[in-house]
Amino acid sequence: MMWWIMNNDTGKHYRYSYKGINLDPFRIAAIYGITDFALLTILKKCLCAGNRGHKDKRRDLEDIITAAQRAIEMIDEDEAG
């Protein structure tokens, strides 16, 4: 059985297989060493912008901007602290 096949798999739109490697945002983040939650959110939304059913591409792009702005705010807060 494939690793992502489950009943009511609400995350199936994130999963792809490429050359025998199971890819999803978590795997890609691990490969690149991304551990920042804001960047993980941005990565997830970039990979599937407009393809998740409940949000259109515009909303996903707005969410990416919001996450990036918050990440910048956190950098500023840490540097001021």
mmCIF file of N, CA and C in Angstrom:
data_model
loop_
_atom_site.group_PDB
_atom_site.id
_atom_site.type_symbol
_atom_site.label_atom_id
_atom_site.label_comp_id
_atom_site.label_asym_id
_atom_site.label_seq_id
_atom_site.Cartn_x
_atom_site.Cartn_y
_atom_site.Cartn_z
ATOM 1 N N MET A 1 0.851 -1.171 0.000
ATOM 2 C CA MET A 1 0.000 0.000 0.000
ATOM 3 C C MET A 1 0.898 1.236 0.000
ATOM 4 N N MET A 2 0.510 2.248 -0.747
ATOM 5 C CA MET A 2 1.283 3.480 -0.795
ATOM 6 C C MET A 2 1.205 4.172 0.556
ATOM 7 N N TRP A 3 2.231 4.902 0.923
ATOM 8 C CA TRP A 3 2.340 5.532 2.232
ATOM 9 C C TRP A 3 1.251 6.552 2.505
ATOM 10 N N TRP A 4 0.655 7.142 1.480
ATOM 11 C CA TRP A 4 -0.327 8.191 1.724
ATOM 12 C C TRP A 4 -1.772 7.741 1.571
ATOM 13 N N ILE A 5 -1.990 6.503 1.238
ATOM 14 C CA ILE A 5 -3.361 6.055 1.040
ATOM 15 C C ILE A 5 -4.001 5.774 2.393
ATOM 16 N N MET A 6 -5.003 6.573 2.709
ATOM 17 C CA MET A 6 -5.744 6.427 3.956
ATOM 18 C C MET A 6 -7.200 6.755 3.656
ATOM 19 N N ASN A 7 -8.064 6.343 4.493
ATOM 20 C CA ASN A 7 -9.451 6.752 4.355
ATOM 21 C C ASN A 7 -9.566 8.233 4.682
ATOM 22 N N ASN A 8 -10.375 8.943 3.904
ATOM 23 C CA ASN A 8 -10.605 10.368 4.132
ATOM 24 C C ASN A 8 -9.299 11.151 4.218
ATOM 25 N N ASP A 9 -8.407 10.924 3.308
ATOM 26 C CA ASP A 9 -7.101 11.570 3.304
ATOM 27 C C ASP A 9 -7.254 13.022 2.880
ATOM 28 N N THR A 10 -7.337 13.920 3.849
ATOM 29 C CA THR A 10 -7.536 15.335 3.541
ATOM 30 C C THR A 10 -6.263 16.021 3.070
ATOM 31 N N GLY A 11 -5.124 15.354 3.157
ATOM 32 C CA GLY A 11 -3.874 15.954 2.720
ATOM 33 C C GLY A 11 -3.352 15.415 1.410
ATOM 34 N N LYS A 12 -4.196 14.697 0.674
ATOM 35 C CA LYS A 12 -3.718 14.045 -0.553
ATOM 36 C C LYS A 12 -3.213 15.034 -1.600
ATOM 37 N N HIS A 13 -3.726 16.259 -1.595
ATOM 38 C CA HIS A 13 -3.295 17.248 -2.581
ATOM 39 C C HIS A 13 -1.855 17.688 -2.350
ATOM 40 N N TYR A 14 -1.263 17.358 -1.203
ATOM 41 C CA TYR A 14 0.120 17.706 -0.922
ATOM 42 C C TYR A 14 1.103 16.625 -1.341
ATOM 43 N N ARG A 15 0.643 15.436 -1.622
ATOM 44 C CA ARG A 15 1.546 14.307 -1.806
ATOM 45 C C ARG A 15 1.768 13.949 -3.277
ATOM 46 N N TYR A 16 3.030 13.773 -3.610
ATOM 47 C CA TYR A 16 3.419 13.380 -4.956
ATOM 48 C C TYR A 16 4.550 12.371 -4.858
ATOM 49 N N SER A 17 4.657 11.550 -5.863
ATOM 50 C CA SER A 17 5.781 10.632 -5.938
ATOM 51 C C SER A 17 6.603 11.023 -7.151
ATOM 52 N N TYR A 18 7.923 11.156 -6.961
ATOM 53 C CA TYR A 18 8.822 11.550 -8.032
ATOM 54 C C TYR A 18 10.033 10.629 -8.006
ATOM 55 N N LYS A 19 10.217 9.887 -9.073
ATOM 56 C CA LYS A 19 11.336 8.954 -9.193
ATOM 57 C C LYS A 19 11.458 8.046 -7.969
ATOM 58 N N GLY A 20 10.310 7.599 -7.519
ATOM 59 C CA GLY A 20 10.278 6.668 -6.398
ATOM 60 C C GLY A 20 10.414 7.298 -5.024
ATOM 61 N N ILE A 21 10.462 8.623 -4.978
ATOM 62 C CA ILE A 21 10.568 9.325 -3.697
ATOM 63 C C ILE A 21 9.214 9.949 -3.391
ATOM 64 N N ASN A 22 8.718 9.689 -2.197
ATOM 65 C CA ASN A 22 7.454 10.283 -1.775
ATOM 66 C C ASN A 22 7.705 11.706 -1.311
ATOM 67 N N LEU A 23 7.102 12.656 -1.998
ATOM 68 C CA LEU A 23 7.312 14.063 -1.695
ATOM 69 C C LEU A 23 6.057 14.697 -1.135
ATOM 70 N N ASP A 24 6.226 15.502 -0.142
ATOM 71 C CA ASP A 24 5.185 16.357 0.407
ATOM 72 C C ASP A 24 5.911 17.538 1.047
ATOM 73 N N PRO A 25 5.199 18.550 1.511
ATOM 74 C CA PRO A 25 5.900 19.700 2.090
ATOM 75 C C PRO A 25 6.859 19.334 3.230
ATOM 76 N N PHE A 26 6.509 18.350 4.042
ATOM 77 C CA PHE A 26 7.379 17.966 5.150
ATOM 78 C C PHE A 26 8.690 17.364 4.642
ATOM 79 N N ARG A 27 8.628 16.513 3.631
ATOM 80 C CA ARG A 27 9.831 15.898 3.072
ATOM 81 C C ARG A 27 10.723 16.963 2.434
ATOM 82 N N ILE A 28 10.112 17.867 1.666
ATOM 83 C CA ILE A 28 10.880 18.917 1.003
ATOM 84 C C ILE A 28 11.530 19.831 2.043
ATOM 85 N N ALA A 29 10.780 20.180 3.084
ATOM 86 C CA ALA A 29 11.348 21.004 4.154
ATOM 87 C C ALA A 29 12.521 20.300 4.819
ATOM 88 N N ALA A 30 12.393 19.007 5.041
ATOM 89 C CA ALA A 30 13.479 18.244 5.666
ATOM 90 C C ALA A 30 14.714 18.229 4.766
ATOM 91 N N ILE A 31 14.520 18.038 3.473
ATOM 92 C CA ILE A 31 15.638 18.013 2.529
ATOM 93 C C ILE A 31 16.391 19.343 2.558
ATOM 94 N N TYR A 32 15.651 20.434 2.630
ATOM 95 C CA TYR A 32 16.262 21.764 2.627
ATOM 96 C C TYR A 32 16.616 22.277 4.019
ATOM 97 N N GLY A 33 16.280 21.519 5.051
ATOM 98 C CA GLY A 33 16.603 21.928 6.409
ATOM 99 C C GLY A 33 15.753 23.076 6.923
ATOM 100 N N ILE A 34 14.547 23.200 6.401
ATOM 101 C CA ILE A 34 13.650 24.274 6.832
ATOM 102 C C ILE A 34 12.946 23.845 8.117
ATOM 103 N N THR A 35 13.142 24.626 9.174
ATOM 104 C CA THR A 35 12.486 24.313 10.444
ATOM 105 C C THR A 35 11.608 25.457 10.940
ATOM 106 N N ASP A 36 11.723 26.617 10.338
ATOM 107 C CA ASP A 36 10.926 27.781 10.713
ATOM 108 C C ASP A 36 9.471 27.557 10.315
ATOM 109 N N PHE A 37 8.568 27.676 11.282
ATOM 110 C CA PHE A 37 7.161 27.381 11.013
ATOM 111 C C PHE A 37 6.566 28.300 9.943
ATOM 112 N N ALA A 38 6.936 29.573 9.945
ATOM 113 C CA ALA A 38 6.419 30.492 8.927
ATOM 114 C C ALA A 38 6.871 30.050 7.540
ATOM 115 N N LEU A 39 8.126 29.638 7.423
ATOM 116 C CA LEU A 39 8.613 29.178 6.121
ATOM 117 C C LEU A 39 7.944 27.874 5.701
ATOM 118 N N LEU A 40 7.652 27.011 6.661
ATOM 119 C CA LEU A 40 6.926 25.778 6.335
ATOM 120 C C LEU A 40 5.529 26.098 5.802
ATOM 121 N N THR A 41 4.884 27.077 6.417
ATOM 122 C CA THR A 41 3.555 27.498 5.962
ATOM 123 C C THR A 41 3.636 28.041 4.540
ATOM 124 N N ILE A 42 4.627 28.883 4.296
ATOM 125 C CA ILE A 42 4.808 29.465 2.965
ATOM 126 C C ILE A 42 5.091 28.369 1.941
ATOM 127 N N LEU A 43 5.967 27.437 2.279
ATOM 128 C CA LEU A 43 6.292 26.331 1.372
ATOM 129 C C LEU A 43 5.040 25.537 1.010
ATOM 130 N N LYS A 44 4.282 25.176 2.008
ATOM 131 C CA LYS A 44 3.063 24.387 1.787
ATOM 132 C C LYS A 44 2.105 25.116 0.851
ATOM 133 N N LYS A 45 1.890 26.391 1.111
ATOM 134 C CA LYS A 45 0.961 27.156 0.295
ATOM 135 C C LYS A 45 1.495 27.386 -1.123
ATOM 136 N N CYS A 46 2.817 27.557 -1.252
ATOM 137 C CA CYS A 46 3.414 27.721 -2.583
ATOM 138 C C CYS A 46 3.263 26.458 -3.426
ATOM 139 N N LEU A 47 3.487 25.324 -2.804
ATOM 140 C CA LEU A 47 3.430 24.062 -3.549
ATOM 141 C C LEU A 47 2.032 23.747 -4.062
ATOM 142 N N CYS A 48 1.019 24.212 -3.373
ATOM 143 C CA CYS A 48 -0.350 23.838 -3.739
ATOM 144 C C CYS A 48 -1.269 25.046 -3.891
ATOM 145 N N ALA A 49 -0.737 26.188 -4.244
ATOM 146 C CA ALA A 49 -1.551 27.402 -4.347
ATOM 147 C C ALA A 49 -2.739 27.195 -5.281
ATOM 148 N N GLY A 50 -3.909 27.381 -4.719
ATOM 149 C CA GLY A 50 -5.143 27.263 -5.487
ATOM 150 C C GLY A 50 -5.618 25.853 -5.751
ATOM 151 N N ASN A 51 -4.908 24.853 -5.254
ATOM 152 C CA ASN A 51 -5.261 23.461 -5.553
ATOM 153 C C ASN A 51 -5.807 22.687 -4.351
ATOM 154 N N ARG A 52 -6.200 23.397 -3.299
ATOM 155 C CA ARG A 52 -6.646 22.697 -2.108
ATOM 156 C C ARG A 52 -8.161 22.671 -1.965
ATOM 157 N N GLY A 53 -8.851 23.283 -2.908
ATOM 158 C CA GLY A 53 -10.304 23.189 -2.913
ATOM 159 C C GLY A 53 -11.025 24.290 -2.169
ATOM 160 N N HIS A 54 -10.666 24.526 -0.927
ATOM 161 C CA HIS A 54 -11.413 25.491 -0.126
ATOM 162 C C HIS A 54 -10.878 26.917 -0.208
ATOM 163 N N LYS A 55 -9.709 27.101 -0.790
ATOM 164 C CA LYS A 55 -9.145 28.436 -0.975
ATOM 165 C C LYS A 55 -8.657 28.565 -2.414
ATOM 166 N N ASP A 56 -8.884 29.748 -2.989
ATOM 167 C CA ASP A 56 -8.394 29.946 -4.344
ATOM 168 C C ASP A 56 -6.940 30.429 -4.309
ATOM 169 N N LYS A 57 -6.349 30.538 -5.463
ATOM 170 C CA LYS A 57 -4.940 30.902 -5.567
ATOM 171 C C LYS A 57 -4.676 32.272 -4.944
ATOM 172 N N ARG A 58 -5.565 33.207 -5.179
ATOM 173 C CA ARG A 58 -5.406 34.556 -4.617
ATOM 174 C C ARG A 58 -5.329 34.497 -3.097
ATOM 175 N N ARG A 59 -6.225 33.746 -2.469
ATOM 176 C CA ARG A 59 -6.233 33.646 -1.006
ATOM 177 C C ARG A 59 -4.934 32.993 -0.501
ATOM 178 N N ASP A 60 -4.480 31.962 -1.202
ATOM 179 C CA ASP A 60 -3.222 31.323 -0.813
ATOM 180 C C ASP A 60 -2.061 32.320 -0.921
ATOM 181 N N LEU A 61 -2.032 33.120 -1.976
ATOM 182 C CA LEU A 61 -0.967 34.119 -2.127
ATOM 183 C C LEU A 61 -1.045 35.182 -1.027
ATOM 184 N N GLU A 62 -2.263 35.571 -0.657
ATOM 185 C CA GLU A 62 -2.420 36.518 0.451
ATOM 186 C C GLU A 62 -1.916 35.907 1.756
ATOM 187 N N ASP A 63 -2.200 34.624 1.975
ATOM 188 C CA ASP A 63 -1.719 33.928 3.173
ATOM 189 C C ASP A 63 -0.193 33.832 3.183
ATOM 190 N N ILE A 64 0.415 33.642 2.014
ATOM 191 C CA ILE A 64 1.878 33.601 1.904
ATOM 192 C C ILE A 64 2.459 34.949 2.329
ATOM 193 N N ILE A 65 1.866 36.026 1.844
ATOM 194 C CA ILE A 65 2.331 37.372 2.213
ATOM 195 C C ILE A 65 2.195 37.592 3.708
ATOM 196 N N THR A 66 1.065 37.206 4.278
ATOM 197 C CA THR A 66 0.832 37.366 5.716
ATOM 198 C C THR A 66 1.869 36.595 6.527
ATOM 199 N N ALA A 67 2.149 35.361 6.130
ATOM 200 C CA ALA A 67 3.136 34.544 6.840
ATOM 201 C C ALA A 67 4.531 35.165 6.720
ATOM 202 N N ALA A 68 4.869 35.670 5.552
ATOM 203 C CA ALA A 68 6.184 36.293 5.356
ATOM 204 C C ALA A 68 6.301 37.568 6.190
ATOM 205 N N GLN A 69 5.232 38.358 6.239
ATOM 206 C CA GLN A 69 5.261 39.579 7.045
ATOM 207 C C GLN A 69 5.451 39.247 8.522
ATOM 208 N N ARG A 70 4.784 38.220 8.995
ATOM 209 C CA ARG A 70 4.929 37.828 10.405
ATOM 210 C C ARG A 70 6.340 37.318 10.676
ATOM 211 N N ALA A 71 6.904 36.571 9.751
ATOM 212 C CA ALA A 71 8.277 36.085 9.916
ATOM 213 C C ALA A 71 9.249 37.258 10.041
ATOM 214 N N ILE A 72 9.046 38.297 9.233
ATOM 215 C CA ILE A 72 9.893 39.487 9.299
ATOM 216 C C ILE A 72 9.696 40.199 10.637
ATOM 217 N N GLU A 73 8.450 40.308 11.089
ATOM 218 C CA GLU A 73 8.183 40.911 12.398
ATOM 219 C C GLU A 73 8.917 40.164 13.508
ATOM 220 N N MET A 74 8.913 38.839 13.428
ATOM 221 C CA MET A 74 9.576 38.043 14.456
ATOM 222 C C MET A 74 11.084 38.261 14.439
ATOM 223 N N ILE A 75 11.667 38.407 13.258
ATOM 224 C CA ILE A 75 13.097 38.716 13.157
ATOM 225 C C ILE A 75 13.374 40.057 13.826
ATOM 226 N N ASP A 76 12.541 41.046 13.524
ATOM 227 C CA ASP A 76 12.702 42.379 14.128
ATOM 228 C C ASP A 76 12.560 42.297 15.652
ATOM 229 N N GLU A 77 11.570 41.543 16.129
ATOM 230 C CA GLU A 77 11.370 41.397 17.576
ATOM 231 C C GLU A 77 12.582 40.742 18.240
ATOM 232 N N ASP A 78 13.119 39.708 17.596
ATOM 233 C CA ASP A 78 14.281 39.016 18.158
ATOM 234 C C ASP A 78 15.522 39.912 18.175
ATOM 235 N N GLU A 79 15.693 40.713 17.127
ATOM 236 C CA GLU A 79 16.845 41.596 17.066
ATOM 237 C C GLU A 79 16.731 42.739 18.077
ATOM 238 N N ALA A 80 15.511 43.154 18.369
ATOM 239 C CA ALA A 80 15.285 44.262 19.335
ATOM 240 C C ALA A 80 15.395 43.769 20.778
ATOM 241 N N GLY A 81 15.143 42.469 20.962
ATOM 242 C CA GLY A 81 15.035 41.891 22.291
ATOM 243 C C GLY A 81 16.273 41.824 23.046
#
